[in-house]
Amino acid sequence: MSTATISDPKANLLPLLEGSSWPGSAEALAQAGVLPIPTSRTEAWKYTRVGRLFDQPFAKANGHATVVLPDRLPFAATRVVFVNGHFRADLSDELKVQRGLVIDSLMRHLSHGPVQENYGKLAPTDDRLFTAMNTAAPTDGMILLVTRGVKVERPIHLIHLTTAERQLVQPRDLFMLHDGADAEVIIEHIAVDAPGALINSVRECVVGKGARLTTHKLQREGHRTTAGGPVSINFDGVRVGSRGHFSSSTTTLDGALVRNDVNVVLAGPGAHAELNGVYLLNGTAHCDNHTYIGHDVPDCTSDELYKGIVTEKATGVFNGKVYVAPDAQRTRAYQNNANILLGDNAKVYTKPELEIYADDVKCSHGCTIGRLDEKGLFYLRSRGVSEVEARRMLAHAFMTDVIERIANQDWRAHLANIIDAKLETL
């Protein structure tokens, strides 16, 4: 029986979530039925309006669509493809590539011990409507399991491709690295001819003692269509064990509405988290990055740097919070958000936060919003550089320190080329 009534603003979505057999689905469906839709009065969603999503009907995701994949990366990587949230073995590489490594459809492993132990532990549903919706009825997603001491030999290229309009697509990934393991995952979100689609993603990452997980997320979910582009809501929950290392870079190049929540808990002494982000927004694109890093124990470190260039009628939002628990002495945490506005109609809202309850800490945060350096622009123009090229050069220089944090030189060079191509359109 449906949990929604005709007068319920969620009546278009909740019926699609019924009948799932995933763990915790019944409880999550009940939560989704009672949790309110975020509004501008909801502090965490103050600048990101999602109420209109619930005014339109959606269809269940179709995983059998015929699609054209992007070109392969210019370096060796294991490609894993999901179309509208469904695993496509016919489009993916051979995944049994190394001992001690499991890459597969998560749906196939729900009864396995490591999945039962970790699934749902880092994605709370009691106060997050979209996370509850995903937990109630995930479409499918990738499982990554790296056993103790194994180093994955080459990056994993995970493609989440969305096509067709007004679909509800709910990817659900689970990454688990045992003690001393090491893996790198490139996650590419692409939308093609998907106006009005709602992509509601959840990813949980468990990083064991002394393990190292590096993720790179590239979001290219086009919005320049008459019907409006897809909406992409993303939640990443991460737990890092003692001496573990989690590094994440997020690059957003397009999207009608993109919301990225990254919640990291540093759960063991010596744990480290590094969050980096780039957003290049034009047209009417909207990107909202919300991050949380919890220093729950002593002797942990974190470093966070997000930079954005926003032009035309686009909007950028950044809210980053660092929490230091009372016992988390000797914490070292740094956070910075910098933005450039091009034009009079672009908007940026930024709010870095520190919440500190320990006294032996070194923490800092900051944010800036400004224009391109006029002196630098004049200098380049006076030496014969065209205004268009001078602006592109200054914009590239503005992003350089974020890009250079990427240790993988092959991916860094490839991403720099993609960013340069985007800069040409700003």
XYZ file of C-alpha atoms in Angstrom:
426
model
C 0.000 0.000 0.000
C 1.364 3.413 -0.937
C 2.849 5.565 1.822
C 1.842 8.743 -0.044
C -1.580 10.351 -0.501
C -2.787 12.497 -3.371
C -2.240 15.647 -1.296
C 1.234 14.568 -0.231
C 3.883 16.574 -2.148
C 5.982 13.380 -2.280
C 3.197 11.380 -3.949
C 5.072 11.367 -7.271
C 8.147 9.737 -5.759
C 7.332 7.526 -2.788
C 5.400 4.860 -4.756
C 8.570 4.239 -6.795
C 10.394 3.295 -3.594
C 8.059 0.517 -2.519
C 8.774 -3.197 -2.735
C 12.557 -3.076 -2.410
C 14.391 -5.982 -0.752
C 17.609 -4.080 -0.001
C 18.766 -4.020 3.644
C 16.928 -1.464 5.722
C 14.570 -0.536 2.894
C 11.342 -0.744 4.900
C 12.648 1.460 7.693
C 14.090 3.946 5.209
C 10.798 4.098 3.296
C 8.988 4.941 6.513
C 11.542 7.680 7.193
C 11.170 9.071 3.678
C 7.424 9.246 4.227
C 7.682 11.489 7.290
C 10.811 13.567 6.687
C 10.040 17.069 5.407
C 11.116 18.319 2.006
C 13.978 20.811 2.524
C 13.045 24.444 1.973
C 14.852 27.773 2.121
C 14.110 27.717 5.855
C 16.138 24.526 6.209
C 19.585 25.867 7.076
C 21.519 23.177 5.201
C 19.437 23.830 2.058
C 19.030 27.577 2.360
C 20.354 28.382 -1.110
C 19.394 25.173 -2.912
C 15.719 24.789 -3.738
C 14.549 21.223 -4.278
C 10.824 21.509 -3.646
C 10.024 21.649 -7.358
C 11.445 18.136 -7.808
C 8.400 16.719 -6.094
C 5.918 18.395 -8.429
C 6.574 16.106 -11.385
C 6.045 12.392 -12.028
C 9.049 10.098 -12.451
C 9.581 6.697 -14.026
C 11.756 3.875 -12.738
C 15.225 3.769 -14.204
C 15.762 1.803 -17.409
C 19.107 0.031 -17.422
C 18.799 -1.480 -20.909
C 19.115 1.740 -22.881
C 21.483 1.849 -25.837
C 24.223 4.336 -25.000
C 27.435 5.744 -26.390
C 30.237 5.693 -23.858
C 32.860 8.407 -23.565
C 36.314 7.734 -24.931
C 38.573 5.624 -22.790
C 40.956 7.408 -20.489
C 44.385 8.022 -22.038
C 45.963 5.661 -19.507
C 45.303 2.157 -18.220
C 42.220 1.851 -15.997
C 39.573 -0.754 -15.266
C 36.248 0.516 -16.581
C 32.996 -0.240 -14.738
C 29.760 1.039 -16.280
C 26.324 1.697 -14.812
C 23.536 2.968 -17.065
C 20.663 4.686 -15.272
C 21.921 3.084 -12.093
C 22.014 -0.480 -13.472
C 25.243 -2.456 -13.842
C 26.157 -3.189 -17.447
C 28.586 -6.097 -17.687
C 28.460 -5.840 -21.491
C 29.960 -2.343 -21.345
C 32.414 -2.979 -18.514
C 35.889 -4.485 -18.590
C 36.781 -7.869 -17.172
C 36.605 -7.192 -13.453
C 38.492 -10.204 -12.083
C 41.816 -8.517 -12.565
C 43.688 -9.105 -9.318
C 43.699 -11.340 -6.274
C 42.394 -9.715 -3.124
C 40.185 -7.345 -5.121
C 36.422 -7.480 -5.686
C 34.759 -5.124 -8.175
C 31.171 -5.934 -9.061
C 27.515 -5.012 -8.862
C 26.685 -4.344 -5.206
C 23.289 -5.998 -5.645
C 25.005 -9.343 -6.165
C 26.759 -9.193 -2.778
C 24.099 -8.072 -0.313
C 24.286 -11.323 1.655
C 28.081 -11.275 2.002
C 29.596 -10.648 5.435
C 31.604 -7.458 4.704
C 28.574 -5.863 3.030
C 26.244 -6.752 5.893
C 28.799 -5.361 8.335
C 29.254 -2.001 6.600
C 26.230 -1.275 4.427
C 24.102 1.590 5.718
C 26.444 2.466 8.585
C 27.704 5.765 7.122
C 24.556 7.039 5.429
C 22.074 8.083 8.136
C 18.430 8.225 7.117
C 16.884 9.729 10.239
C 17.397 13.356 9.171
C 18.188 13.214 5.443
C 15.268 12.833 3.074
C 17.292 12.050 -0.043
C 19.489 9.522 1.749
C 16.366 7.846 3.111
C 14.914 7.712 -0.413
C 18.051 6.076 -1.758
C 18.226 3.563 1.091
C 14.571 2.675 0.556
C 15.153 1.585 -3.039
C 18.672 1.754 -4.485
C 18.922 1.017 -8.195
C 22.345 -0.645 -7.948
C 25.946 0.424 -7.607
C 29.528 -0.735 -7.392
C 31.079 -2.758 -4.626
C 34.801 -2.297 -4.152
C 36.464 -4.606 -1.643
C 40.243 -4.572 -1.241
C 41.608 -7.103 1.207
C 44.339 -6.582 3.762
C 47.602 -5.181 2.394
C 46.563 -5.309 -1.297
C 47.453 -2.396 -3.553
C 45.168 -2.122 -6.583
C 47.469 -2.085 -9.580
C 45.651 0.477 -11.713
C 42.857 3.017 -11.217
C 39.220 1.960 -11.426
C 37.141 4.099 -13.785
C 33.547 4.050 -12.562
C 31.062 5.553 -15.026
C 27.559 6.468 -13.891
C 25.732 7.351 -17.108
C 22.194 8.727 -17.086
C 20.011 8.905 -20.176
C 16.275 9.451 -20.777
C 14.120 12.084 -19.152
C 12.252 12.147 -15.856
C 13.735 8.964 -14.459
C 14.499 8.354 -10.805
C 18.013 6.906 -10.677
C 19.466 5.955 -7.291
C 23.060 4.673 -7.492
C 24.461 3.080 -4.345
C 28.201 2.370 -4.065
C 30.085 0.704 -1.222
C 33.889 0.915 -1.041
C 35.678 -1.124 1.642
C 39.435 -1.108 2.111
C 40.837 -3.459 4.718
C 43.900 -2.583 6.776
C 46.867 -1.492 4.675
C 44.974 -1.624 1.366
C 45.393 0.990 -1.360
C 43.000 1.926 -4.193
C 42.233 4.800 -6.544
C 38.812 5.323 -8.134
C 37.873 7.806 -10.853
C 34.106 8.392 -10.723
C 32.563 10.023 -13.766
C 28.961 11.221 -13.688
C 27.582 11.891 -17.167
C 24.057 12.744 -18.267
C 22.997 12.642 -21.915
C 19.515 13.670 -23.051
C 18.197 13.329 -19.510
C 16.059 16.432 -18.878
C 14.125 16.332 -15.644
C 15.862 13.208 -14.332
C 16.608 12.926 -10.617
C 19.929 11.241 -9.855
C 20.049 10.552 -6.114
C 23.363 8.904 -5.216
C 24.814 7.485 -2.004
C 28.347 6.201 -1.562
C 29.829 4.733 1.619
C 33.589 4.384 2.034
C 35.287 2.441 4.813
C 39.040 3.027 5.030
C 40.824 0.606 7.344
C 43.915 1.083 9.494
C 46.829 2.307 7.421
C 44.742 2.043 4.237
C 44.645 4.652 1.487
C 41.624 5.501 -0.677
C 41.842 8.150 -3.381
C 38.737 9.194 -5.283
C 38.289 11.640 -8.143
C 34.756 12.682 -9.055
C 34.047 14.373 -12.398
C 30.516 15.699 -12.864
C 29.394 16.510 -16.404
C 25.617 16.419 -16.273
C 24.569 18.887 -18.958
C 21.777 21.374 -18.328
C 21.384 23.254 -21.591
C 18.094 21.767 -22.756
C 14.682 23.328 -23.181
C 13.168 20.944 -20.636
C 15.839 21.600 -18.013
C 18.735 19.330 -17.168
C 18.946 16.557 -14.588
C 19.189 17.155 -10.861
C 22.073 15.382 -9.129
C 21.989 14.843 -5.347
C 25.064 13.098 -3.922
C 25.953 11.923 -0.430
C 29.350 10.421 0.459
C 29.839 8.990 3.935
C 33.434 8.114 4.857
C 35.076 6.582 7.920
C 38.870 6.591 8.185
C 40.664 4.300 10.621
C 43.936 4.980 12.446
C 46.775 6.062 10.130
C 44.341 5.772 7.216
C 44.303 8.292 4.389
C 41.293 9.474 2.404
C 41.694 11.898 -0.479
C 38.858 13.186 -2.635
C 38.718 15.663 -5.508
C 35.409 16.788 -6.997
C 35.209 18.641 -10.304
C 31.806 20.005 -11.329
C 31.545 21.341 -14.869
C 27.825 21.352 -15.512
C 24.436 20.525 -14.068
C 21.044 22.176 -13.649
C 21.296 21.498 -9.913
C 24.132 19.613 -8.252
C 24.350 18.982 -4.531
C 27.437 17.258 -3.099
C 27.475 16.253 0.570
C 30.744 14.759 1.834
C 30.783 13.595 5.459
C 34.109 12.297 6.757
C 34.717 10.855 10.216
C 38.345 10.516 11.323
C 37.896 7.595 13.693
C 41.442 6.548 14.597
C 44.636 8.358 15.667
C 46.793 9.469 12.762
C 43.903 9.474 10.262
C 44.016 12.068 7.499
C 41.451 13.487 5.074
C 42.018 15.763 2.103
C 39.051 17.243 0.244
C 39.570 19.257 -2.913
C 37.043 20.742 -5.278
C 36.728 22.721 -8.496
C 33.474 24.077 -9.912
C 33.177 25.945 -13.212
C 29.618 27.121 -13.680
C 27.881 29.072 -16.410
C 24.391 29.430 -17.835
C 21.938 28.752 -15.007
C 23.929 25.903 -13.436
C 23.750 25.518 -9.654
C 26.344 23.646 -7.573
C 26.179 23.280 -3.793
C 29.142 21.674 -1.989
C 28.520 20.796 1.659
C 31.376 19.135 3.541
C 31.837 17.894 7.086
C 35.051 16.565 8.606
C 34.752 15.179 12.118
C 37.938 14.987 14.174
C 36.654 12.542 16.761
C 39.976 11.340 18.186
C 43.421 12.871 18.853
C 46.286 13.338 16.387
C 44.315 13.567 13.156
C 44.763 15.991 10.269
C 42.618 17.373 7.482
C 43.106 19.752 4.584
C 40.349 21.192 2.426
C 40.535 23.460 -0.635
C 37.625 24.333 -2.929
C 37.754 26.883 -5.749
C 35.072 28.019 -8.134
C 34.547 30.270 -11.144
C 30.928 31.314 -11.613
C 29.572 33.305 -14.540
C 26.366 34.293 -16.362
C 23.372 33.378 -14.120
C 25.012 30.423 -12.373
C 25.179 29.910 -8.607
C 27.876 28.382 -6.440
C 27.378 27.385 -2.798
C 30.012 26.165 -0.351
C 29.474 25.196 3.275
C 32.328 23.398 4.980
C 32.366 22.421 8.622
C 35.263 21.066 10.658
C 34.298 19.583 14.024
C 36.896 18.910 16.727
C 35.701 16.740 19.617
C 36.726 17.494 23.231
C 39.244 14.635 23.286
C 40.664 15.343 19.816
C 43.853 17.021 21.011
C 46.688 17.852 18.590
C 44.236 18.234 15.700
C 45.526 19.981 12.593
C 42.790 21.188 10.242
C 42.851 23.660 7.382
C 40.004 24.807 5.149
C 39.759 27.372 2.356
C 37.198 28.332 -0.262
C 37.977 30.878 -3.000
C 35.680 32.113 -5.759
C 35.788 34.297 -8.833
C 32.636 35.935 -10.158
C 32.456 36.835 -13.843
C 29.535 39.123 -14.619
C 26.892 40.862 -12.563
C 24.330 38.043 -12.387
C 26.492 35.236 -11.016
C 26.129 34.376 -7.324
C 28.255 32.671 -4.692
C 27.295 31.858 -1.105
C 30.105 30.578 1.105
C 30.227 29.617 4.783
C 33.317 27.902 6.240
C 32.841 26.746 9.838
C 34.996 25.564 12.710
C 33.485 23.966 15.813
C 36.279 23.262 18.301
C 36.044 21.735 21.765
C 39.727 20.866 22.303
C 42.460 23.333 23.258
C 45.641 21.856 21.739
C 44.766 22.379 18.072
C 45.893 24.247 14.985
C 42.879 25.053 12.826
C 42.208 27.736 10.260
C 39.594 28.551 7.676
C 38.894 31.270 5.156
C 36.913 32.275 2.104
C 37.177 34.858 -0.661
C 34.898 36.115 -3.415
C 36.295 38.428 -6.069
C 36.918 39.206 -9.714
C 39.768 38.271 -11.993
C 42.978 40.105 -11.157
C 42.715 43.357 -13.139
C 46.437 44.076 -12.765
C 47.289 40.638 -14.096
C 44.833 41.112 -16.956
C 46.385 44.487 -17.817
C 49.887 43.006 -17.679
C 49.012 40.230 -20.138
C 47.091 42.578 -22.456
C 50.064 44.986 -22.520
C 52.206 42.135 -23.845
C 50.006 41.357 -26.790
C 47.799 38.639 -25.280
C 44.181 38.877 -26.387
C 41.602 39.622 -23.704
C 39.926 36.231 -24.153
C 43.214 34.357 -23.851
C 44.350 36.506 -20.922
C 41.168 35.727 -19.024
C 41.569 32.033 -19.757
C 45.177 32.076 -18.536
C 44.254 33.826 -15.290
C 41.363 31.451 -14.702
C 43.636 28.461 -15.270
C 46.208 29.883 -12.857
C 43.479 30.364 -10.257
C 42.658 26.640 -10.396
C 46.242 25.381 -10.560
C 46.895 24.803 -6.856
C 43.805 22.600 -6.584
C 44.690 20.545 -9.661
C 48.291 20.111 -8.547
C 47.135 18.355 -5.391
C 46.214 15.361 -7.542
C 49.070 12.875 -7.215
C 48.136 10.800 -10.285
C 49.964 12.707 -13.021
C 48.053 11.014 -15.848
C 44.655 11.915 -14.409
C 45.871 15.380 -13.446
C 46.950 16.127 -17.038
C 43.714 14.702 -18.472
C 41.575 16.673 -16.042
C 43.518 19.873 -16.736
C 42.688 19.502 -20.438
C 38.993 19.020 -19.641
C 39.002 22.065 -17.371
C 40.765 24.161 -20.015
C 38.117 23.176 -22.543
C 35.420 24.264 -20.107
C 37.204 27.560 -19.461
C 36.905 28.304 -23.172
C 33.119 28.461 -22.728
C 33.069 30.790 -19.721
